[in-house]
Coordinates of C-alpha atoms in Angstrom, one line a residue:
M22 CA 96.7 99.4 149.5
N23 CA 94.6 102.0 147.8
N24 CA 95.8 100.9 144.4
L25 CA 95.1 97.3 145.3
F26 CA 91.5 98.1 146.2
K27 CA 91.0 100.0 143.0
E28 CA 92.4 97.1 141.1
V29 CA 89.9 94.8 142.8
L30 CA 87.0 97.2 142.0
S31 CA 88.1 97.5 138.4
M32 CA 88.4 93.7 137.9
S33 CA 85.0 93.3 139.5
L34 CA 83.5 95.7 137.0
S35 CA 85.2 93.9 134.1
G36 CA 84.1 90.6 135.4
S37 CA 80.5 91.8 135.9
L38 CA 80.3 92.9 132.3
L39 CA 81.5 89.5 131.1
I40 CA 79.0 87.7 133.4
L41 CA 76.1 89.8 132.0
L42 CA 77.3 89.0 128.5
I43 CA 77.3 85.2 129.2
L44 CA 73.9 85.3 130.9
L45 CA 72.6 87.3 127.9
I46 CA 73.8 84.7 125.3
R47 CA 73.0 81.7 127.4
P48 CA 69.4 81.2 126.1
I49 CA 70.9 81.2 122.5
V50 CA 73.7 78.8 123.1
K51 CA 72.0 76.6 125.7
N52 CA 71.0 73.8 123.4
R53 CA 73.3 74.6 120.5
F54 CA 76.7 74.1 122.1
S55 CA 78.1 71.5 124.5
K56 CA 77.5 71.8 128.2
A57 CA 81.2 71.4 128.8
W58 CA 81.9 74.4 126.7
Q59 CA 79.3 76.4 128.6
Y60 CA 80.9 75.2 131.9
Y61 CA 84.5 76.1 131.0
L62 CA 83.6 79.4 129.5
W63 CA 83.3 80.8 133.0
I64 CA 87.1 80.3 133.4
I65 CA 87.6 83.4 131.3
V66 CA 85.5 85.4 133.7
L67 CA 87.3 83.9 136.8
I68 CA 90.7 84.8 135.3
R69 CA 89.5 88.4 134.6
L70 CA 88.3 88.7 138.1
I71 CA 91.7 87.8 139.6
L72 CA 94.3 88.8 137.1
P73 CA 95.2 92.5 137.4
F74 CA 97.2 92.6 134.2
S75 CA 95.7 95.0 131.7
P76 CA 96.8 97.1 128.8
E77 CA 96.8 100.9 129.4
F78 CA 94.3 101.4 126.6
S79 CA 91.7 99.1 128.2
M80 CA 88.2 100.5 128.7
V81 CA 88.1 100.0 132.5
N82 CA 91.6 101.4 133.0
N83 CA 90.6 104.5 131.1
L84 CA 87.4 104.8 133.1
F85 CA 89.3 104.6 136.4
H86 CA 91.8 107.2 135.2
Q87 CA 89.2 109.7 134.0
K88 CA 89.7 113.1 135.6
P89 CA 86.9 114.3 137.9
I90 CA 85.3 117.6 136.8
H91 CA 85.3 120.4 139.4
N92 CA 83.7 123.8 139.4
Y93 CA 86.7 125.6 140.9
T94 CA 90.0 126.8 139.6
Q95 CA 93.5 125.8 140.5
T96 CA 95.8 128.3 142.2
M97 CA 99.5 127.4 142.6
V98 CA 101.2 128.8 145.8
S99 CA 105.0 129.0 146.2
P100 CA 107.2 130.2 149.1
Q101 CA 108.0 133.9 149.3
N102 CA 111.2 135.0 147.7
T103 CA 114.0 135.6 150.2
N104 CA 115.5 138.5 148.3
P105 CA 114.6 141.6 150.5
S106 CA 114.3 144.0 147.6
V107 CA 112.2 141.7 145.6
Q108 CA 110.0 140.9 148.6
E109 CA 109.5 144.6 149.3
N110 CA 108.5 145.3 145.7
N111 CA 106.2 142.3 145.6
S112 CA 104.4 143.4 148.8
Q113 CA 103.6 146.7 147.1
S114 CA 102.2 145.1 144.0
Q115 CA 100.6 142.0 145.6
P116 CA 97.1 141.6 144.1
D117 CA 94.0 140.8 146.1
K118 CA 93.4 137.2 147.2
P119 CA 92.5 135.1 144.2
A120 CA 88.8 134.1 144.0
G121 CA 89.7 130.5 143.5
E122 CA 91.8 130.1 146.7
D123 CA 88.8 129.3 148.9
S124 CA 87.8 126.7 146.4
V125 CA 91.2 125.1 146.5
V126 CA 91.0 124.9 150.3
T127 CA 87.6 123.3 150.0
S128 CA 88.9 120.8 147.4
Q129 CA 91.7 119.8 149.8
K130 CA 89.1 119.1 152.5
E131 CA 87.1 117.1 150.1
E132 CA 90.1 115.0 149.1
K133 CA 90.9 114.3 152.8
I134 CA 87.3 113.1 153.2
S135 CA 87.7 111.0 150.0
I136 CA 90.9 109.3 151.2
D137 CA 89.2 108.5 154.6
L138 CA 86.3 106.9 152.8
W139 CA 88.8 104.9 150.6
R140 CA 90.5 103.6 153.7
I141 CA 87.2 102.6 155.4
G142 CA 86.3 100.8 152.2
I143 CA 89.6 99.0 152.0
Y144 CA 89.6 97.8 155.6
L145 CA 85.9 96.7 155.3
W146 CA 86.6 94.8 152.1
L147 CA 89.7 93.1 153.5
S148 CA 88.1 92.2 156.8
V149 CA 85.0 90.6 155.2
M150 CA 87.1 88.8 152.6
V151 CA 89.4 87.3 155.2
L152 CA 86.4 86.4 157.4
L153 CA 84.6 84.6 154.5
F154 CA 87.7 82.8 153.5
L155 CA 88.3 81.5 157.0
I156 CA 84.7 80.5 157.5
R157 CA 84.8 78.6 154.2
Q158 CA 88.0 76.8 155.1
I159 CA 86.8 76.0 158.6
R160 CA 83.5 74.6 157.3
Y161 CA 85.3 72.5 154.7
F162 CA 87.9 71.0 157.1
S163 CA 85.3 70.4 159.7
F164 CA 83.1 68.6 157.2
L165 CA 86.0 66.6 155.9
R166 CA 87.0 65.5 159.4
L167 CA 83.5 64.6 160.2
M168 CA 83.2 62.6 157.0
K169 CA 86.4 60.7 157.7
N170 CA 85.3 59.9 161.3
S171 CA 81.8 58.8 160.3
S172 CA 82.7 56.8 157.2
E173 CA 84.1 53.3 156.6
P174 CA 85.6 51.7 153.5
V175 CA 83.4 49.7 151.2
A176 CA 84.1 46.0 151.7
D177 CA 81.7 44.6 149.0
K178 CA 83.8 43.1 146.2
R179 CA 80.9 43.5 143.8
I180 CA 81.0 47.3 144.3
K181 CA 84.8 47.4 144.0
L182 CA 84.6 45.6 140.7
L183 CA 82.1 48.1 139.4
L184 CA 84.4 50.9 140.5
E185 CA 87.3 49.4 138.6
R186 CA 85.1 49.0 135.5
A187 CA 83.9 52.6 135.6
A188 CA 87.5 53.8 136.1
R189 CA 88.5 51.9 132.9
E190 CA 85.6 53.4 131.0
V191 CA 86.5 57.0 131.9
R192 CA 90.2 56.2 131.5
I193 CA 91.4 56.7 135.0
T194 CA 94.5 54.9 136.2
R195 CA 94.6 56.1 139.8
V196 CA 91.3 55.1 141.4
P197 CA 90.1 57.1 144.4
Q198 CA 89.0 55.4 147.6
L199 CA 85.5 54.2 148.0
K200 CA 83.7 54.7 151.3
V201 CA 80.2 54.6 152.7
N202 CA 78.5 57.1 155.0
S203 CA 75.0 57.0 156.4
R204 CA 74.8 60.8 157.1
I205 CA 75.0 62.2 153.6
A206 CA 72.0 62.7 151.3
S207 CA 73.6 61.7 148.0
P208 CA 76.8 60.1 146.6
M209 CA 79.6 62.6 146.4
L210 CA 83.3 63.2 145.7
I211 CA 85.2 64.9 148.5
G212 CA 88.8 65.9 149.0
L213 CA 91.2 68.1 147.1
I214 CA 94.4 66.3 147.8
K215 CA 93.2 62.8 148.3
P216 CA 89.7 62.6 147.0
S217 CA 87.3 59.8 147.9
V218 CA 84.0 58.7 146.6
Y219 CA 81.3 58.5 149.3
L220 CA 78.2 56.4 148.8
T221 CA 75.0 56.5 151.0
D222 CA 73.8 53.4 152.8
L223 CA 70.8 53.3 150.5
T224 CA 72.9 53.4 147.4
L225 CA 74.7 50.2 148.4
G226 CA 71.4 48.3 147.8
W227 CA 71.0 49.3 144.2
D228 CA 71.5 46.9 141.3
D229 CA 74.7 46.9 139.3
A230 CA 73.4 49.0 136.4
R231 CA 72.3 51.9 138.5
L232 CA 75.3 51.7 140.9
Y233 CA 77.6 51.7 137.9
Y234 CA 76.3 55.0 136.6
V235 CA 76.6 56.5 140.1
L236 CA 80.3 55.6 140.2
R237 CA 80.9 56.7 136.7
H238 CA 79.4 60.1 137.4
E239 CA 81.6 60.7 140.5
L240 CA 84.7 59.4 138.6
M241 CA 84.0 61.9 135.8
H242 CA 84.1 64.7 138.4
Y243 CA 87.4 63.2 139.6
K244 CA 88.9 63.1 136.1
R245 CA 88.0 66.7 135.3
H246 CA 89.3 68.1 138.6
D247 CA 85.9 69.8 139.3
L248 CA 86.7 70.2 143.0
W249 CA 89.6 72.4 142.2
Y250 CA 87.5 74.4 139.8
K251 CA 84.9 74.9 142.5
W252 CA 87.6 75.9 145.0
F253 CA 88.9 78.5 142.6
S254 CA 85.4 79.8 142.0
G255 CA 84.8 80.0 145.8
L256 CA 88.0 81.9 146.3
I257 CA 86.9 84.5 143.7
Q258 CA 83.6 84.8 145.5
C259 CA 85.4 85.6 148.7
I260 CA 87.5 88.3 147.0
H261 CA 84.4 89.8 145.3
W262 CA 81.9 89.3 148.1
F263 CA 80.4 92.7 147.5
N264 CA 79.4 91.9 143.9
P265 CA 76.1 90.0 143.6
L266 CA 76.8 89.0 140.0
V267 CA 79.8 87.0 141.2
T268 CA 77.5 85.0 143.5
V269 CA 75.2 84.4 140.5
M270 CA 78.2 83.2 138.5
N271 CA 79.2 80.8 141.3
K272 CA 75.7 79.3 141.3
Q273 CA 75.8 78.9 137.5
I274 CA 79.2 77.2 137.7
N275 CA 77.9 74.6 140.3
L276 CA 74.9 74.0 138.1
Q277 CA 76.9 73.7 134.9
C278 CA 79.4 71.4 136.7
E279 CA 76.7 68.7 137.2
I280 CA 75.0 69.2 133.9
S281 CA 78.3 69.0 131.9
C282 CA 79.2 65.9 133.9
D283 CA 75.9 64.3 133.0
E284 CA 76.6 65.1 129.4
A285 CA 80.1 63.6 129.5
V286 CA 78.8 60.4 131.1
A287 CA 75.8 60.0 128.7
R288 CA 77.5 61.1 125.5
D289 CA 78.5 57.6 124.3
L290 CA 75.5 55.7 125.8
S291 CA 72.7 54.2 123.9
R292 CA 69.1 55.5 124.3
E293 CA 68.2 52.6 126.6
E294 CA 71.3 53.3 128.8
K295 CA 70.5 57.0 128.9
M296 CA 67.0 56.1 130.2
V297 CA 68.6 54.0 132.9
Y298 CA 71.0 56.9 133.9
G299 CA 68.1 59.3 134.0
N300 CA 66.2 57.0 136.3
V301 CA 69.2 56.9 138.6
L302 CA 69.0 60.7 139.1
L303 CA 65.2 60.4 139.7
D304 CA 65.9 57.7 142.3
A305 CA 68.3 60.0 144.0
V306 CA 65.6 62.6 144.3
S307 CA 62.9 60.2 145.6
E308 CA 65.0 58.1 148.0
N309 CA 67.4 60.6 149.5
T310 CA 66.4 63.4 151.8
P311 CA 68.9 66.1 152.8
R312 CA 70.5 65.2 156.1
F313 CA 73.8 66.9 156.0
S314 CA 75.0 69.9 154.2
S315 CA 78.1 69.3 152.0
V316 CA 80.9 71.8 151.5
L317 CA 83.1 71.8 148.4
S318 CA 82.0 68.5 147.0
S319 CA 80.5 67.1 143.8
T320 CA 77.3 65.3 144.4
L321 CA 75.0 63.2 142.2
Y322 CA 71.9 65.2 143.3
E323 CA 71.9 69.0 143.7
D324 CA 68.3 70.2 143.7
K325 CA 65.0 69.5 142.1
K326 CA 64.9 72.7 140.1
S327 CA 67.9 71.6 138.0
M328 CA 66.7 68.0 137.5
K329 CA 64.6 68.8 134.5
E330 CA 67.5 70.3 132.6
R331 CA 69.8 67.5 133.6
I332 CA 67.4 64.8 132.4
S333 CA 67.0 66.7 129.1
T334 CA 70.8 67.0 128.8
I335 CA 71.2 63.2 129.3
I336 CA 68.6 62.4 126.6
M337 CA 70.0 64.8 124.1
A338 CA 73.7 64.1 124.8
N339 CA 75.6 63.4 121.6
Q340 CA 78.7 64.4 119.7
K341 CA 78.4 68.0 118.5
S342 CA 79.0 68.9 114.8
K343 CA 82.2 70.5 113.5
K344 CA 80.2 73.6 112.8
S345 CA 79.2 73.9 116.5
K346 CA 82.7 73.2 117.6
T347 CA 84.1 75.9 115.2
L348 CA 81.5 78.5 116.4
S349 CA 82.3 77.7 120.0
I350 CA 86.0 78.3 119.4
I351 CA 85.2 81.6 117.7
I352 CA 83.0 82.8 120.6
T353 CA 85.7 81.7 123.0
L354 CA 88.2 83.9 121.2
V355 CA 85.7 86.8 121.2
F356 CA 85.3 86.5 125.0
C357 CA 89.1 86.4 125.5
A358 CA 89.4 89.5 123.4
A359 CA 86.6 91.2 125.3
A360 CA 88.2 90.3 128.6
F361 CA 91.5 91.7 127.4
W362 CA 89.9 94.9 126.1
L363 CA 87.8 95.5 129.2
G364 CA 91.0 95.2 131.3
A365 CA 91.5 96.6 134.8
Y366 CA 93.0 99.5 136.7
T367 CA 96.7 99.7 136.4
M368 CA 98.9 101.4 139.0
G369 CA 100.2 104.7 137.8
G370 CA 97.8 104.7 135.0
R371 CA 98.1 106.7 131.8
N372 CA 100.1 109.4 133.5
T373 CA 103.0 107.1 134.4
Q374 CA 106.0 108.2 132.5
K375 CA 109.0 106.1 131.5
S376 CA 112.2 106.9 133.2
T377 CA 114.0 107.2 129.9
A378 CA 113.5 110.3 127.8
S379 CA 114.5 111.5 124.4
T380 CA 117.7 113.6 124.1
V381 CA 117.6 117.0 122.5
N382 CA 120.2 117.8 119.9
N383 CA 121.7 121.2 120.6
Q384 CA 124.2 121.5 117.8
G385 CA 125.5 125.0 117.3
T386 CA 124.3 126.1 120.8
N387 CA 126.6 127.0 123.7
S388 CA 125.3 126.7 127.2
G389 CA 127.4 129.6 128.4
K390 CA 125.8 132.1 126.0
D391 CA 122.3 133.4 125.5
D392 CA 120.6 132.8 122.2
T393 CA 119.9 136.1 120.3
S394 CA 116.3 134.9 119.6
N395 CA 115.4 134.8 123.3
S396 CA 113.0 137.5 124.5
G397 CA 113.5 139.5 127.6
A398 CA 115.9 142.0 129.0
T399 CA 119.6 141.5 129.3
G400 CA 121.4 141.8 132.6
S401 CA 122.7 145.1 133.9
D402 CA 125.8 146.0 136.0
T403 CA 125.4 145.2 139.7
D404 CA 126.6 148.6 140.8
N405 CA 125.1 151.1 138.3
Q406 CA 121.8 151.7 136.5
S407 CA 121.7 151.0 132.8
S408 CA 119.4 151.6 130.0
N409 CA 118.8 149.2 127.2
N410 CA 116.6 150.2 124.2
T411 CA 115.7 147.4 121.9
D412 CA 113.5 147.9 118.8
S413 CA 111.5 144.9 117.4
Q414 CA 109.1 145.1 114.5
N415 CA 106.5 143.0 112.8
S416 CA 104.3 143.5 109.8
E417 CA 102.0 146.2 111.4
N418 CA 102.5 148.1 114.7
S419 CA 104.7 148.4 117.7
Q420 CA 104.2 148.7 121.5
N421 CA 106.2 150.0 124.5
D422 CA 107.1 147.6 127.2
N423 CA 108.5 149.3 130.3
T424 CA 110.0 146.7 132.7
D425 CA 111.6 147.6 136.0
S426 CA 114.0 144.9 137.0
V427 CA 115.5 144.4 140.4
N428 CA 119.1 143.4 140.5
N429 CA 120.9 143.0 143.9
G430 CA 119.2 146.1 145.2
N431 CA 119.8 148.2 142.1
T432 CA 117.2 149.2 139.5
Q433 CA 117.5 149.2 135.8
N434 CA 115.2 150.6 133.2
N435 CA 114.5 148.5 130.2
N436 CA 112.4 150.0 127.4
T437 CA 111.5 147.5 124.9
D438 CA 109.4 148.2 121.8
N439 CA 107.6 145.0 120.8
V440 CA 104.7 144.2 118.5
N441 CA 101.8 142.1 119.8
N442 CA 99.1 141.1 117.3
G443 CA 99.1 144.5 115.7
N444 CA 97.8 146.3 118.8
S445 CA 99.6 148.8 121.0
Q446 CA 99.7 148.1 124.7
N447 CA 101.9 148.5 127.9
D448 CA 102.8 145.4 129.8
N449 CA 104.9 145.0 132.9
S450 CA 106.1 141.4 133.2
N451 CA 108.4 139.3 135.3
T452 CA 111.7 138.2 133.9
P453 CA 111.4 135.1 131.7
A454 CA 113.7 132.1 131.7
G455 CA 116.9 133.0 129.9
S456 CA 117.4 136.3 131.6
D457 CA 120.2 137.0 134.1
K458 CA 118.1 138.8 136.8
P459 CA 114.7 138.4 138.3
S460 CA 112.3 141.3 137.9
A461 CA 109.5 142.9 139.9
N462 CA 105.9 142.4 138.9
T463 CA 103.1 144.9 138.8
S464 CA 100.9 143.2 136.2
G465 CA 98.7 140.2 136.4
K466 CA 101.8 137.9 136.2
D467 CA 102.7 135.8 139.2
P468 CA 104.8 137.9 141.6
E469 CA 106.4 134.8 143.1
A470 CA 107.7 133.3 139.9
T471 CA 111.0 135.0 140.4
A472 CA 113.2 131.9 140.5
A473 CA 113.8 131.9 136.7
P474 CA 116.8 129.9 135.5
D475 CA 119.9 131.9 134.4
K476 CA 120.8 132.1 130.8
D477 CA 123.3 129.2 131.0
N478 CA 120.4 126.7 131.8
T479 CA 118.3 127.3 128.7
S480 CA 119.3 126.3 125.2
A481 CA 117.5 126.1 121.9
S482 CA 117.6 123.1 119.6
E483 CA 117.7 122.7 115.9
N484 CA 114.0 121.6 115.8
D485 CA 112.8 124.9 117.5
S486 CA 112.5 123.3 120.9
I487 CA 114.2 124.6 124.1
V488 CA 115.8 122.7 127.0
Y489 CA 115.8 123.7 130.6
S490 CA 118.8 122.2 132.4
N491 CA 118.8 122.0 136.2
T492 CA 122.2 121.6 137.7
D493 CA 121.0 121.7 141.3
F494 CA 119.3 118.3 141.0
G495 CA 120.5 117.0 137.6
F496 CA 117.8 116.9 135.0
D497 CA 116.9 118.3 131.6
V498 CA 113.4 119.3 130.4
K499 CA 112.6 119.6 126.7
L500 CA 110.0 122.2 126.0
P501 CA 108.2 123.5 122.9
A502 CA 109.6 126.7 121.3
D503 CA 106.5 128.7 122.3
W504 CA 107.4 128.2 126.0
K505 CA 110.4 130.5 125.5
G506 CA 110.2 133.0 128.3
Y507 CA 109.0 130.5 130.9
T508 CA 109.7 131.0 134.6
I509 CA 110.6 128.7 137.4
V510 CA 108.6 128.7 140.7
E511 CA 110.2 126.8 143.6
D512 CA 107.7 125.2 145.9
T513 CA 107.9 122.4 148.5
W514 CA 106.0 119.1 148.9
Q515 CA 105.2 117.4 152.2
G516 CA 104.8 113.7 152.9
T517 CA 102.6 112.3 155.6
N518 CA 102.9 109.0 157.4
L519 CA 100.4 106.3 156.4
S520 CA 100.7 103.9 159.3
G521 CA 101.3 103.6 163.0
K522 CA 100.5 106.1 165.7
D523 CA 101.9 109.0 163.7
A524 CA 99.6 108.4 160.7
G525 CA 98.8 111.7 159.1
K526 CA 101.9 113.4 160.5
V527 CA 104.3 115.1 158.1
I528 CA 107.5 113.1 158.1
E529 CA 109.1 114.0 154.8
S530 CA 109.5 117.1 152.6
G531 CA 111.3 118.2 149.5
T532 CA 111.5 120.5 146.5
K533 CA 108.9 120.9 143.9
L534 CA 109.6 123.0 140.8
L535 CA 106.9 124.5 138.6
L536 CA 107.8 125.3 135.0
R537 CA 105.4 128.2 134.3
N538 CA 104.2 129.1 130.8
P539 CA 104.8 132.7 129.8
N540 CA 101.1 133.1 129.2
W541 CA 100.4 132.5 132.9
T542 CA 98.5 135.4 134.6
K543 CA 96.7 135.7 137.9
K544 CA 93.3 136.1 136.2
N545 CA 93.9 133.3 133.8
P546 CA 96.4 130.7 135.3
Y547 CA 98.0 128.5 132.7
Q548 CA 98.8 124.9 133.5
D549 CA 102.3 124.5 135.0
I550 CA 104.6 121.6 134.5
P551 CA 105.2 120.4 138.1
I552 CA 108.2 118.3 139.0
M553 CA 108.5 116.7 142.4
I554 CA 112.1 115.9 143.5
F555 CA 112.7 112.9 145.8
T556 CA 115.8 111.4 147.2
K557 CA 116.2 107.6 146.6
E558 CA 115.2 106.8 150.2
Q559 CA 112.1 109.0 150.0
W560 CA 111.0 107.3 146.8
K561 CA 111.4 103.9 148.3
A562 CA 109.0 105.0 151.1
I563 CA 106.6 106.2 148.4
E564 CA 106.7 102.9 146.6
A565 CA 106.2 101.0 149.8
E566 CA 103.1 103.1 150.5
K567 CA 104.6 104.3 153.8
V568 CA 104.4 108.0 152.8
A569 CA 101.7 109.9 151.0
V570 CA 102.3 113.2 149.2
S571 CA 98.7 114.0 148.4
A572 CA 95.2 113.5 149.9
A573 CA 94.3 111.6 146.7
P574 CA 94.7 107.8 147.0
V575 CA 97.2 107.9 144.1
P576 CA 101.0 108.0 144.3
P577 CA 103.1 110.3 142.1
S578 CA 104.2 109.1 138.7
K579 CA 107.9 108.5 138.1
L580 CA 109.3 110.6 135.2
A581 CA 113.1 110.1 135.4
E582 CA 116.0 109.6 137.8
N583 CA 119.7 109.9 138.3
S584 CA 122.1 108.5 140.8
K585 CA 120.8 110.8 143.6
Y586 CA 117.2 111.8 142.8
V587 CA 113.9 110.6 141.4
F588 CA 111.7 113.1 139.5
A589 CA 108.0 112.5 139.5
L590 CA 104.7 114.0 138.4
P591 CA 102.3 114.9 141.3
P592 CA 99.0 113.0 141.5
R593 CA 96.1 114.9 140.0
Y594 CA 98.3 117.8 139.2
N595 CA 95.7 119.1 136.7
F596 CA 92.6 118.4 138.7
A597 CA 91.0 121.8 138.0
F598 CA 91.6 121.7 134.3
P599 CA 93.2 125.1 133.9
T600 CA 93.9 126.7 130.5
G601 CA 96.6 124.7 128.7
Y602 CA 96.3 121.4 130.6
E603 CA 95.9 119.6 127.3
E604 CA 99.2 121.0 126.0
V605 CA 101.0 120.0 129.2
E606 CA 99.5 116.5 129.0
K607 CA 100.8 116.3 125.4
I608 CA 104.3 117.5 126.5
M609 CA 104.4 114.9 129.4
D610 CA 103.3 112.1 127.0
S611 CA 106.5 112.8 125.0
N612 CA 108.7 111.9 128.0
P613 CA 110.4 115.4 128.1
I614 CA 112.5 114.8 131.3
T615 CA 115.9 113.2 131.4
G616 CA 117.9 112.6 134.5
T617 CA 121.6 113.7 134.2
E618 CA 124.7 113.7 136.3
N619 CA 125.3 117.3 135.7
M620 CA 125.0 118.5 139.3
K621 CA 126.8 121.2 141.2

């Protein structure tokens, strides 16, 4: 429902820009192009206002998917490790409460307020739209029933012959019924399914010449299906009732409908006949006074304000030159291109990933062995302490890295001499992906990122990329080579009910894995790669908008799937723009995740 409302808002924005563009060029094209072209040009706007299809690169779609800028930082929280020895060590080295945590709580409250406002807006828009549509239909059918009950067929053979003659002139084979009604102010065409031409009692006394043009005018509306055009325009106005420019457009369509019809009637007339037809309109103004308001009809006389333009159109009506026709075609194509480029909001947006992903070639790599180029400490024996001294060099200097690793309650001492940018420093870090055992943390690294994959789950490819293989849920993730040493943080997601008495209550939960960059620190968090894991049934509830996994009115974006699970990207996962979010976006754009059947 949230996505539907956002689509309506985006279509309204695109349509508004097109409306303004047409109103801007109208003084230029008013007397240079045909009135029929100006009338039907609005169809492009109507289609844009109701058709949600849009390319992902469209301007409005990009605008609706722009990330909001916040002045707080993102802090990722994961469950405590259940290993007693690791938990004890973590409790001793746990840093103070991050400064950004209060901001995250505040942002969550703001998101809840935001989604409440979205829901209020949705229900208000939907209620008013349905109400306006019902009122419009009730008025129309009431008016139609009243007209049928208060009208009678025209029995005058003279008028019937004039109707047949006018029908032949405009090339109509199926002639509508002709009726007379004393309660209407002007001759009109009424009825979508079975339209009828209604004449006033005063019109019956006109001479043949004037009455002929009245009938020809109404038959032209009938031939062009103007009533259906007006009905479609009225439907769009009900949907976009909150947009005043749509109301302006609707009035312009009604005006252009009559003016273009006058042009179509008078195009092949002589100057003297045009004068007679113009006098018919003036007689309609002088002899008829409004007595009954018509709904969804095409009338000979609309209002006095438009009469000057209609008379001018009749006098100047003629066949347009080939140059004008060619230019009108070009402008039409430009408007179609503009409508396509403006576009609308698309569900899932730019972050929607395809379920298929590229496969990494791992020739020469065995999943059961650890690549010798991987950094980090090797595992120690579970019953004894061991010492592993490794010397690494670069072009300038070396450093000492003392890492205390916890392994099933036993401690090992790993002294590693590494070189880092030519500077000497000491760094205590958690165990990276590719190591056998998790390690304690006494530096700025995340103390909870202990759920690193074992060495069998990480492999290097020929093109210097690495692959994380998860056999618990069955998926692979292709990562750049500089992510070597990443860690895995296991978290949970919770889904709340969106409807019924239990709305807002947590009814679903599942696993969320965070692939953490080795550059991540408490002081400077690096953007994680979050992967939400859903069962097939849970994902169906997400797609049906029965369950929400975020306060934001946006569902998660599907990344990949296998026979049991669906893997998705959380909505607004990078809302705080931490360091490295551009890199993660680039990684996700390459479709790095592939569902597999390699599950335990």
